[in-house]
């Protein structure tokens, strides 16, 4: 991230840390990170993981539709391209 962008640097990273921890706890409690649940999904023995993935797709689609309509102008909502660093340091850090 460039220094002029808000949320850059260590303070920006620390601001998102609680959300990441919360997301990790939700995944653990929902048994999404369980190898047994993943195995069940690939063996078509349980709907659990397909329900989680399907819910994520629906929530994402509805959220983008709301963002597009809330824009107020006729331009389509566009997700900006990611900045790419030579070694992809932030991806390795994530």
PDB file of N, CA and C in Angstrom:
ATOM      1  N   UNK A   1       0.837  -1.188   0.000  1.00  0.00           N
ATOM      2  CA  UNK A   1       0.000   0.000   0.000  1.00  0.00           C
ATOM      3  C   UNK A   1       0.874   1.240   0.000  1.00  0.00           C
ATOM      4  N   UNK A   2       0.378   2.244  -0.640  1.00  0.00           N
ATOM      5  CA  UNK A   2       1.148   3.488  -0.648  1.00  0.00           C
ATOM      6  C   UNK A   2       0.900   4.239   0.652  1.00  0.00           C
ATOM      7  N   UNK A   3       1.859   5.061   1.087  1.00  0.00           N
ATOM      8  CA  UNK A   3       1.723   5.737   2.373  1.00  0.00           C
ATOM      9  C   UNK A   3       0.583   6.736   2.434  1.00  0.00           C
ATOM     10  N   UNK A   4       0.098   7.213   1.278  1.00  0.00           N
ATOM     11  CA  UNK A   4      -0.976   8.196   1.307  1.00  0.00           C
ATOM     12  C   UNK A   4      -2.357   7.571   1.416  1.00  0.00           C
ATOM     13  N   UNK A   5      -2.437   6.264   1.348  1.00  0.00           N
ATOM     14  CA  UNK A   5      -3.726   5.602   1.475  1.00  0.00           C
ATOM     15  C   UNK A   5      -4.081   5.413   2.942  1.00  0.00           C
ATOM     16  N   UNK A   6      -5.344   5.635   3.308  1.00  0.00           N
ATOM     17  CA  UNK A   6      -5.727   5.385   4.698  1.00  0.00           C
ATOM     18  C   UNK A   6      -5.642   3.901   5.028  1.00  0.00           C
ATOM     19  N   UNK A   7      -5.243   3.613   6.231  1.00  0.00           N
ATOM     20  CA  UNK A   7      -5.137   2.233   6.678  1.00  0.00           C
ATOM     21  C   UNK A   7      -3.853   1.567   6.280  1.00  0.00           C
ATOM     22  N   UNK A   8      -2.899   2.342   5.783  1.00  0.00           N
ATOM     23  CA  UNK A   8      -1.634   1.730   5.395  1.00  0.00           C
ATOM     24  C   UNK A   8      -0.719   1.644   6.608  1.00  0.00           C
ATOM     25  N   UNK A   9       0.212   0.743   6.546  1.00  0.00           N
ATOM     26  CA  UNK A   9       1.161   0.588   7.637  1.00  0.00           C
ATOM     27  C   UNK A   9       0.647  -0.320   8.726  1.00  0.00           C
ATOM     28  N   UNK A  10       1.349  -0.311   9.835  1.00  0.00           N
ATOM     29  CA  UNK A  10       1.035  -1.206  10.950  1.00  0.00           C
ATOM     30  C   UNK A  10      -0.313  -0.881  11.580  1.00  0.00           C
ATOM     31  N   UNK A  11      -0.669   0.382  11.681  1.00  0.00           N
ATOM     32  CA  UNK A  11      -1.947   0.743  12.305  1.00  0.00           C
ATOM     33  C   UNK A  11      -3.125   0.217  11.494  1.00  0.00           C
ATOM     34  N   UNK A  12      -2.997   0.231  10.164  1.00  0.00           N
ATOM     35  CA  UNK A  12      -4.067  -0.316   9.319  1.00  0.00           C
ATOM     36  C   UNK A  12      -4.192  -1.811   9.486  1.00  0.00           C
ATOM     37  N   UNK A  13      -3.047  -2.474   9.598  1.00  0.00           N
ATOM     38  CA  UNK A  13      -3.053  -3.923   9.783  1.00  0.00           C
ATOM     39  C   UNK A  13      -3.679  -4.285  11.121  1.00  0.00           C
ATOM     40  N   UNK A  14      -3.324  -3.542  12.152  1.00  0.00           N
ATOM     41  CA  UNK A  14      -3.866  -3.817  13.483  1.00  0.00           C
ATOM     42  C   UNK A  14      -5.357  -3.532  13.572  1.00  0.00           C
ATOM     43  N   UNK A  15      -5.842  -2.608  12.746  1.00  0.00           N
ATOM     44  CA  UNK A  15      -7.272  -2.303  12.754  1.00  0.00           C
ATOM     45  C   UNK A  15      -8.094  -3.492  12.262  1.00  0.00           C
ATOM     46  N   UNK A  16      -7.556  -4.264  11.324  1.00  0.00           N
ATOM     47  CA  UNK A  16      -8.284  -5.408  10.771  1.00  0.00           C
ATOM     48  C   UNK A  16      -8.022  -6.711  11.520  1.00  0.00           C
ATOM     49  N   UNK A  17      -7.087  -6.723  12.419  1.00  0.00           N
ATOM     50  CA  UNK A  17      -6.746  -7.933  13.158  1.00  0.00           C
ATOM     51  C   UNK A  17      -7.933  -8.503  13.948  1.00  0.00           C
ATOM     52  N   UNK A  18      -8.703  -7.679  14.676  1.00  0.00           N
ATOM     53  CA  UNK A  18      -9.852  -8.258  15.406  1.00  0.00           C
ATOM     54  C   UNK A  18     -10.890  -8.895  14.485  1.00  0.00           C
ATOM     55  N   UNK A  19     -11.091  -8.305  13.307  1.00  0.00           N
ATOM     56  CA  UNK A  19     -12.043  -8.890  12.363  1.00  0.00           C
ATOM     57  C   UNK A  19     -11.537 -10.230  11.845  1.00  0.00           C
ATOM     58  N   UNK A  20     -10.242 -10.341  11.609  1.00  0.00           N
ATOM     59  CA  UNK A  20      -9.664 -11.600  11.170  1.00  0.00           C
ATOM     60  C   UNK A  20      -9.755 -12.673  12.238  1.00  0.00           C
ATOM     61  N   UNK A  21      -9.514 -12.288  13.461  1.00  0.00           N
ATOM     62  CA  UNK A  21      -9.628 -13.239  14.567  1.00  0.00           C
ATOM     63  C   UNK A  21     -11.079 -13.705  14.717  1.00  0.00           C
ATOM     64  N   UNK A  22     -12.015 -12.761  14.639  1.00  0.00           N
ATOM     65  CA  UNK A  22     -13.435 -13.108  14.738  1.00  0.00           C
ATOM     66  C   UNK A  22     -13.831 -14.055  13.603  1.00  0.00           C
ATOM     67  N   UNK A  23     -13.379 -13.751  12.382  1.00  0.00           N
ATOM     68  CA  UNK A  23     -13.696 -14.598  11.238  1.00  0.00           C
ATOM     69  C   UNK A  23     -13.131 -16.004  11.433  1.00  0.00           C
ATOM     70  N   UNK A  24     -11.923 -16.112  11.955  1.00  0.00           N
ATOM     71  CA  UNK A  24     -11.330 -17.402  12.229  1.00  0.00           C
ATOM     72  C   UNK A  24     -12.110 -18.197  13.268  1.00  0.00           C
ATOM     73  N   UNK A  25     -12.581 -17.518  14.299  1.00  0.00           N
ATOM     74  CA  UNK A  25     -13.387 -18.185  15.335  1.00  0.00           C
ATOM     75  C   UNK A  25     -14.707 -18.680  14.739  1.00  0.00           C
ATOM     76  N   UNK A  26     -15.324 -17.863  13.889  1.00  0.00           N
ATOM     77  CA  UNK A  26     -16.586 -18.269  13.252  1.00  0.00           C
ATOM     78  C   UNK A  26     -16.355 -19.504  12.372  1.00  0.00           C
ATOM     79  N   UNK A  27     -15.271 -19.516  11.616  1.00  0.00           N
ATOM     80  CA  UNK A  27     -14.977 -20.687  10.789  1.00  0.00           C
ATOM     81  C   UNK A  27     -14.726 -21.928  11.641  1.00  0.00           C
ATOM     82  N   UNK A  28     -14.032 -21.764  12.743  1.00  0.00           N
ATOM     83  CA  UNK A  28     -13.758 -22.905  13.619  1.00  0.00           C
ATOM     84  C   UNK A  28     -15.037 -23.416  14.266  1.00  0.00           C
ATOM     85  N   UNK A  29     -15.859 -22.513  14.778  1.00  0.00           N
ATOM     86  CA  UNK A  29     -17.105 -22.932  15.420  1.00  0.00           C
ATOM     87  C   UNK A  29     -18.084 -23.552  14.431  1.00  0.00           C
ATOM     88  N   UNK A  30     -18.052 -23.079  13.192  1.00  0.00           N
ATOM     89  CA  UNK A  30     -18.926 -23.632  12.163  1.00  0.00           C
ATOM     90  C   UNK A  30     -18.385 -24.909  11.548  1.00  0.00           C
ATOM     91  N   UNK A  31     -17.263 -25.372  12.028  1.00  0.00           N
ATOM     92  CA  UNK A  31     -16.603 -26.595  11.579  1.00  0.00           C
ATOM     93  C   UNK A  31     -16.221 -26.543  10.105  1.00  0.00           C
ATOM     94  N   UNK A  32     -16.007 -25.339   9.583  1.00  0.00           N
ATOM     95  CA  UNK A  32     -15.622 -25.205   8.186  1.00  0.00           C
ATOM     96  C   UNK A  32     -14.168 -25.607   7.978  1.00  0.00           C
ATOM     97  N   UNK A  33     -13.350 -25.504   9.010  1.00  0.00           N
ATOM     98  CA  UNK A  33     -11.939 -25.858   8.877  1.00  0.00           C
ATOM     99  C   UNK A  33     -11.665 -27.296   9.313  1.00  0.00           C
ATOM    100  N   UNK A  34     -12.697 -28.043   9.569  1.00  0.00           N
ATOM    101  CA  UNK A  34     -12.549 -29.430  10.006  1.00  0.00           C
ATOM    102  C   UNK A  34     -12.265 -30.337   8.802  1.00  0.00           C
ATOM    103  N   UNK A  35     -11.220 -31.118   8.906  1.00  0.00           N
ATOM    104  CA  UNK A  35     -10.887 -32.031   7.812  1.00  0.00           C
ATOM    105  C   UNK A  35     -12.004 -33.031   7.591  1.00  0.00           C
ATOM    106  N   UNK A  36     -12.712 -33.408   8.669  1.00  0.00           N
ATOM    107  CA  UNK A  36     -13.798 -34.366   8.552  1.00  0.00           C
ATOM    108  C   UNK A  36     -14.938 -33.797   7.713  1.00  0.00           C
ATOM    109  N   UNK A  37     -15.271 -32.517   7.933  1.00  0.00           N
ATOM    110  CA  UNK A  37     -16.337 -31.878   7.161  1.00  0.00           C
ATOM    111  C   UNK A  37     -15.946 -31.743   5.684  1.00  0.00           C
ATOM    112  N   UNK A  38     -14.689 -31.427   5.446  1.00  0.00           N
ATOM    113  CA  UNK A  38     -14.215 -31.294   4.068  1.00  0.00           C
ATOM    114  C   UNK A  38     -14.250 -32.649   3.365  1.00  0.00           C
ATOM    115  N   UNK A  39     -13.858 -33.691   4.085  1.00  0.00           N
ATOM    116  CA  UNK A  39     -13.906 -35.039   3.525  1.00  0.00           C
ATOM    117  C   UNK A  39     -15.350 -35.442   3.217  1.00  0.00           C
ATOM    118  N   UNK A  40     -16.268 -35.122   4.131  1.00  0.00           N
ATOM    119  CA  UNK A  40     -17.680 -35.411   3.891  1.00  0.00           C
ATOM    120  C   UNK A  40     -18.180 -34.710   2.628  1.00  0.00           C
ATOM    121  N   UNK A  41     -17.729 -33.483   2.426  1.00  0.00           N
ATOM    122  CA  UNK A  41     -18.166 -32.736   1.256  1.00  0.00           C
ATOM    123  C   UNK A  41     -17.715 -33.438  -0.023  1.00  0.00           C
ATOM    124  N   UNK A  42     -16.457 -33.830  -0.085  1.00  0.00           N
ATOM    125  CA  UNK A  42     -15.955 -34.449  -1.303  1.00  0.00           C
ATOM    126  C   UNK A  42     -16.512 -35.851  -1.533  1.00  0.00           C
ATOM    127  N   UNK A  43     -16.985 -36.470  -0.484  1.00  0.00           N
ATOM    128  CA  UNK A  43     -17.621 -37.786  -0.638  1.00  0.00           C
ATOM    129  C   UNK A  43     -19.139 -37.681  -0.798  1.00  0.00           C
ATOM    130  N   UNK A  44     -19.648 -36.457  -0.846  1.00  0.00           N
ATOM    131  CA  UNK A  44     -21.087 -36.190  -0.983  1.00  0.00           C
ATOM    132  C   UNK A  44     -21.897 -36.870   0.120  1.00  0.00           C
ATOM    133  N   UNK A  45     -21.370 -36.838   1.349  1.00  0.00           N
ATOM    134  CA  UNK A  45     -22.048 -37.446   2.481  1.00  0.00           C
ATOM    135  C   UNK A  45     -22.786 -36.420   3.327  1.00  0.00           C
ATOM    136  N   UNK A  46     -22.505 -35.138   3.132  1.00  0.00           N
ATOM    137  CA  UNK A  46     -23.112 -34.115   3.969  1.00  0.00           C
ATOM    138  C   UNK A  46     -23.295 -32.832   3.156  1.00  0.00           C
ATOM    139  N   UNK A  47     -24.338 -32.105   3.483  1.00  0.00           N
ATOM    140  CA  UNK A  47     -24.646 -30.841   2.810  1.00  0.00           C
ATOM    141  C   UNK A  47     -23.986 -29.661   3.518  1.00  0.00           C
ATOM    142  N   UNK A  48     -23.387 -29.867   4.665  1.00  0.00           N
ATOM    143  CA  UNK A  48     -22.879 -28.787   5.519  1.00  0.00           C
ATOM    144  C   UNK A  48     -21.996 -27.798   4.762  1.00  0.00           C
ATOM    145  N   UNK A  49     -20.949 -28.279   4.125  1.00  0.00           N
ATOM    146  CA  UNK A  49     -20.008 -27.397   3.438  1.00  0.00           C
ATOM    147  C   UNK A  49     -20.635 -26.744   2.212  1.00  0.00           C
ATOM    148  N   UNK A  50     -21.465 -27.477   1.501  1.00  0.00           N
ATOM    149  CA  UNK A  50     -22.141 -26.885   0.351  1.00  0.00           C
ATOM    150  C   UNK A  50     -23.079 -25.768   0.794  1.00  0.00           C
ATOM    151  N   UNK A  51     -23.685 -25.932   1.943  1.00  0.00           N
ATOM    152  CA  UNK A  51     -24.528 -24.866   2.491  1.00  0.00           C
ATOM    153  C   UNK A  51     -23.727 -23.628   2.849  1.00  0.00           C
ATOM    154  N   UNK A  52     -22.554 -23.818   3.432  1.00  0.00           N
ATOM    155  CA  UNK A  52     -21.693 -22.689   3.793  1.00  0.00           C
ATOM    156  C   UNK A  52     -21.220 -21.970   2.536  1.00  0.00           C
ATOM    157  N   UNK A  53     -20.748 -22.722   1.549  1.00  0.00           N
ATOM    158  CA  UNK A  53     -20.257 -22.121   0.311  1.00  0.00           C
ATOM    159  C   UNK A  53     -21.403 -21.430  -0.433  1.00  0.00           C
ATOM    160  N   UNK A  54     -22.547 -22.077  -0.501  1.00  0.00           N
ATOM    161  CA  UNK A  54     -23.706 -21.475  -1.162  1.00  0.00           C
ATOM    162  C   UNK A  54     -24.162 -20.203  -0.476  1.00  0.00           C
ATOM    163  N   UNK A  55     -24.141 -20.205   0.845  1.00  0.00           N
ATOM    164  CA  UNK A  55     -24.513 -18.996   1.597  1.00  0.00           C
ATOM    165  C   UNK A  55     -23.551 -17.853   1.298  1.00  0.00           C
ATOM    166  N   UNK A  56     -22.267 -18.159   1.204  1.00  0.00           N
ATOM    167  CA  UNK A  56     -21.269 -17.125   0.903  1.00  0.00           C
ATOM    168  C   UNK A  56     -21.497 -16.547  -0.494  1.00  0.00           C
ATOM    169  N   UNK A  57     -21.831 -17.378  -1.455  1.00  0.00           N
ATOM    170  CA  UNK A  57     -22.077 -16.899  -2.815  1.00  0.00           C
ATOM    171  C   UNK A  57     -23.316 -16.007  -2.844  1.00  0.00           C
ATOM    172  N   UNK A  58     -24.366 -16.417  -2.151  1.00  0.00           N
ATOM    173  CA  UNK A  58     -25.596 -15.618  -2.126  1.00  0.00           C
ATOM    174  C   UNK A  58     -25.361 -14.278  -1.427  1.00  0.00           C
ATOM    175  N   UNK A  59     -24.682 -14.295  -0.292  1.00  0.00           N
ATOM    176  CA  UNK A  59     -24.398 -13.049   0.423  1.00  0.00           C
ATOM    177  C   UNK A  59     -23.540 -12.121  -0.437  1.00  0.00           C
ATOM    178  N   UNK A  60     -22.547 -12.667  -1.123  1.00  0.00           N
ATOM    179  CA  UNK A  60     -21.711 -11.849  -1.995  1.00  0.00           C
ATOM    180  C   UNK A  60     -22.495 -11.249  -3.146  1.00  0.00           C
ATOM    181  N   UNK A  61     -23.360 -12.030  -3.776  1.00  0.00           N
ATOM    182  CA  UNK A  61     -24.154 -11.536  -4.899  1.00  0.00           C
ATOM    183  C   UNK A  61     -25.127 -10.446  -4.451  1.00  0.00           C
ATOM    184  N   UNK A  62     -25.795 -10.668  -3.326  1.00  0.00           N
ATOM    185  CA  UNK A  62     -26.731  -9.669  -2.813  1.00  0.00           C
ATOM    186  C   UNK A  62     -25.991  -8.393  -2.413  1.00  0.00           C
ATOM    187  N   UNK A  63     -24.828  -8.536  -1.788  1.00  0.00           N
ATOM    188  CA  UNK A  63     -24.051  -7.366  -1.379  1.00  0.00           C
ATOM    189  C   UNK A  63     -23.613  -6.539  -2.577  1.00  0.00           C
ATOM    190  N   UNK A  64     -23.135  -7.187  -3.626  1.00  0.00           N
ATOM    191  CA  UNK A  64     -22.741  -6.449  -4.825  1.00  0.00           C
ATOM    192  C   UNK A  64     -23.932  -5.781  -5.492  1.00  0.00           C
ATOM    193  N   UNK A  65     -25.076  -6.445  -5.489  1.00  0.00           N
ATOM    194  CA  UNK A  65     -26.274  -5.832  -6.069  1.00  0.00           C
ATOM    195  C   UNK A  65     -26.672  -4.585  -5.287  1.00  0.00           C
ATOM    196  N   UNK A  66     -26.585  -4.652  -3.970  1.00  0.00           N
ATOM    197  CA  UNK A  66     -26.916  -3.488  -3.139  1.00  0.00           C
ATOM    198  C   UNK A  66     -25.920  -2.360  -3.387  1.00  0.00           C
ATOM    199  N   UNK A  67     -24.637  -2.687  -3.473  1.00  0.00           N
ATOM    200  CA  UNK A  67     -23.623  -1.670  -3.742  1.00  0.00           C
ATOM    201  C   UNK A  67     -23.834  -1.013  -5.101  1.00  0.00           C
ATOM    202  N   UNK A  68     -24.201  -1.797  -6.087  1.00  0.00           N
ATOM    203  CA  UNK A  68     -24.429  -1.233  -7.421  1.00  0.00           C
ATOM    204  C   UNK A  68     -25.620  -0.285  -7.416  1.00  0.00           C
ATOM    205  N   UNK A  69     -26.677  -0.648  -6.718  1.00  0.00           N
ATOM    206  CA  UNK A  69     -27.870   0.207  -6.690  1.00  0.00           C
ATOM    207  C   UNK A  69     -27.703   1.419  -5.801  1.00  0.00           C
ATOM    208  N   UNK A  70     -26.880   1.307  -4.785  1.00  0.00           N
ATOM    209  CA  UNK A  70     -26.693   2.422  -3.852  1.00  0.00           C
ATOM    210  C   UNK A  70     -25.716   3.453  -4.395  1.00  0.00           C
ATOM    211  N   UNK A  71     -25.093   3.185  -5.522  1.00  0.00           N
ATOM    212  CA  UNK A  71     -24.112   4.101  -6.086  1.00  0.00           C
ATOM    213  C   UNK A  71     -24.687   5.464  -6.422  1.00  0.00           C
ATOM    214  N   UNK A  72     -25.944   5.544  -6.814  1.00  0.00           N
ATOM    215  CA  UNK A  72     -26.579   6.811  -7.107  1.00  0.00           C
ATOM    216  C   UNK A  72     -26.334   7.316  -8.508  1.00  0.00           C
ATOM    217  N   UNK A  73     -25.359   6.795  -9.212  1.00  0.00           N
ATOM    218  CA  UNK A  73     -25.117   7.213 -10.582  1.00  0.00           C
ATOM    219  C   UNK A  73     -25.278   6.018 -11.509  1.00  0.00           C
ATOM    220  N   UNK A  74     -25.166   6.264 -12.773  1.00  0.00           N
ATOM    221  CA  UNK A  74     -25.397   5.205 -13.754  1.00  0.00           C
ATOM    222  C   UNK A  74     -24.168   4.349 -14.027  1.00  0.00           C
ATOM    223  N   UNK A  75     -23.025   4.740 -13.466  1.00  0.00           N
ATOM    224  CA  UNK A  75     -21.824   3.947 -13.687  1.00  0.00           C
ATOM    225  C   UNK A  75     -21.920   2.638 -12.910  1.00  0.00           C
ATOM    226  N   UNK A  76     -21.489   1.537 -13.494  1.00  0.00           N
ATOM    227  CA  UNK A  76     -21.523   0.269 -12.751  1.00  0.00           C
ATOM    228  C   UNK A  76     -20.483   0.267 -11.642  1.00  0.00           C
ATOM    229  N   UNK A  77     -20.819  -0.410 -10.578  1.00  0.00           N
ATOM    230  CA  UNK A  77     -19.878  -0.552  -9.471  1.00  0.00           C
ATOM    231  C   UNK A  77     -18.729  -1.420  -9.946  1.00  0.00           C
ATOM    232  N   UNK A  78     -17.512  -0.974  -9.714  1.00  0.00           N
ATOM    233  CA  UNK A  78     -16.338  -1.702 -10.182  1.00  0.00           C
ATOM    234  C   UNK A  78     -15.392  -1.943  -9.023  1.00  0.00           C
ATOM    235  N   UNK A  79     -14.914  -3.163  -8.909  1.00  0.00           N
ATOM    236  CA  UNK A  79     -13.942  -3.504  -7.886  1.00  0.00           C
ATOM    237  C   UNK A  79     -12.563  -3.184  -8.457  1.00  0.00           C
ATOM    238  N   UNK A  80     -11.800  -2.386  -7.735  1.00  0.00           N
ATOM    239  CA  UNK A  80     -10.488  -1.953  -8.215  1.00  0.00           C
ATOM    240  C   UNK A  80      -9.515  -3.121  -8.251  1.00  0.00           C
ATOM    241  N   UNK A  81      -8.604  -3.076  -9.215  1.00  0.00           N
ATOM    242  CA  UNK A  81      -7.567  -4.091  -9.306  1.00  0.00           C
ATOM    243  C   UNK A  81      -6.623  -3.973  -8.119  1.00  0.00           C
ATOM    244  N   UNK A  82      -6.053  -5.103  -7.731  1.00  0.00           N
ATOM    245  CA  UNK A  82      -5.123  -5.118  -6.603  1.00  0.00           C
ATOM    246  C   UNK A  82      -3.768  -4.585  -7.042  1.00  0.00           C
ATOM    247  N   UNK A  83      -3.098  -3.934  -6.113  1.00  0.00           N
ATOM    248  CA  UNK A  83      -1.724  -3.528  -6.366  1.00  0.00           C
ATOM    249  C   UNK A  83      -0.848  -4.764  -6.252  1.00  0.00           C
ATOM    250  N   UNK A  84       0.082  -4.906  -7.158  1.00  0.00           N
ATOM    251  CA  UNK A  84       0.943  -6.086  -7.132  1.00  0.00           C
ATOM    252  C   UNK A  84       2.366  -5.664  -6.827  1.00  0.00           C
ATOM    253  N   UNK A  85       2.891  -6.260  -5.793  1.00  0.00           N
ATOM    254  CA  UNK A  85       4.288  -6.011  -5.436  1.00  0.00           C
ATOM    255  C   UNK A  85       5.131  -7.113  -6.056  1.00  0.00           C
ATOM    256  N   UNK A  86       6.415  -6.884  -6.246  1.00  0.00           N
ATOM    257  CA  UNK A  86       7.244  -7.901  -6.911  1.00  0.00           C
ATOM    258  C   UNK A  86       7.255  -9.259  -6.214  1.00  0.00           C
ATOM    259  N   UNK A  87       7.217  -9.299  -4.909  1.00  0.00           N
ATOM    260  CA  UNK A  87       7.294 -10.586  -4.213  1.00  0.00           C
ATOM    261  C   UNK A  87       5.966 -10.957  -3.559  1.00  0.00           C
ATOM    262  N   UNK A  88       4.934 -10.162  -3.802  1.00  0.00           N
ATOM    263  CA  UNK A  88       3.622 -10.431  -3.214  1.00  0.00           C
ATOM    264  C   UNK A  88       3.715 -10.590  -1.693  1.00  0.00           C
ATOM    265  N   UNK A  89       4.429  -9.695  -1.068  1.00  0.00           N
ATOM    266  CA  UNK A  89       4.729  -9.785   0.371  1.00  0.00           C
ATOM    267  C   UNK A  89       3.460  -9.833   1.205  1.00  0.00           C
ATOM    268  N   UNK A  90       2.486  -9.028   0.889  1.00  0.00           N
ATOM    269  CA  UNK A  90       1.286  -9.024   1.722  1.00  0.00           C
ATOM    270  C   UNK A  90       0.477 -10.315   1.600  1.00  0.00           C
ATOM    271  N   UNK A  91       0.579 -10.980   0.433  1.00  0.00           N
ATOM    272  CA  UNK A  91      -0.116 -12.258   0.302  1.00  0.00           C
ATOM    273  C   UNK A  91       0.567 -13.338   1.132  1.00  0.00           C
ATOM    274  N   UNK A  92       1.901 -13.323   1.133  1.00  0.00           N
ATOM    275  CA  UNK A  92       2.636 -14.280   1.963  1.00  0.00           C
ATOM    276  C   UNK A  92       2.378 -13.994   3.434  1.00  0.00           C
ATOM    277  N   UNK A  93       2.279 -12.733   3.800  1.00  0.00           N
ATOM    278  CA  UNK A  93       1.996 -12.371   5.195  1.00  0.00           C
ATOM    279  C   UNK A  93       0.608 -12.826   5.611  1.00  0.00           C
ATOM    280  N   UNK A  94      -0.336 -12.760   4.682  1.00  0.00           N
ATOM    281  CA  UNK A  94      -1.698 -13.195   4.989  1.00  0.00           C
ATOM    282  C   UNK A  94      -1.768 -14.683   5.144  1.00  0.00           C
TER     283      UNK A  94
END
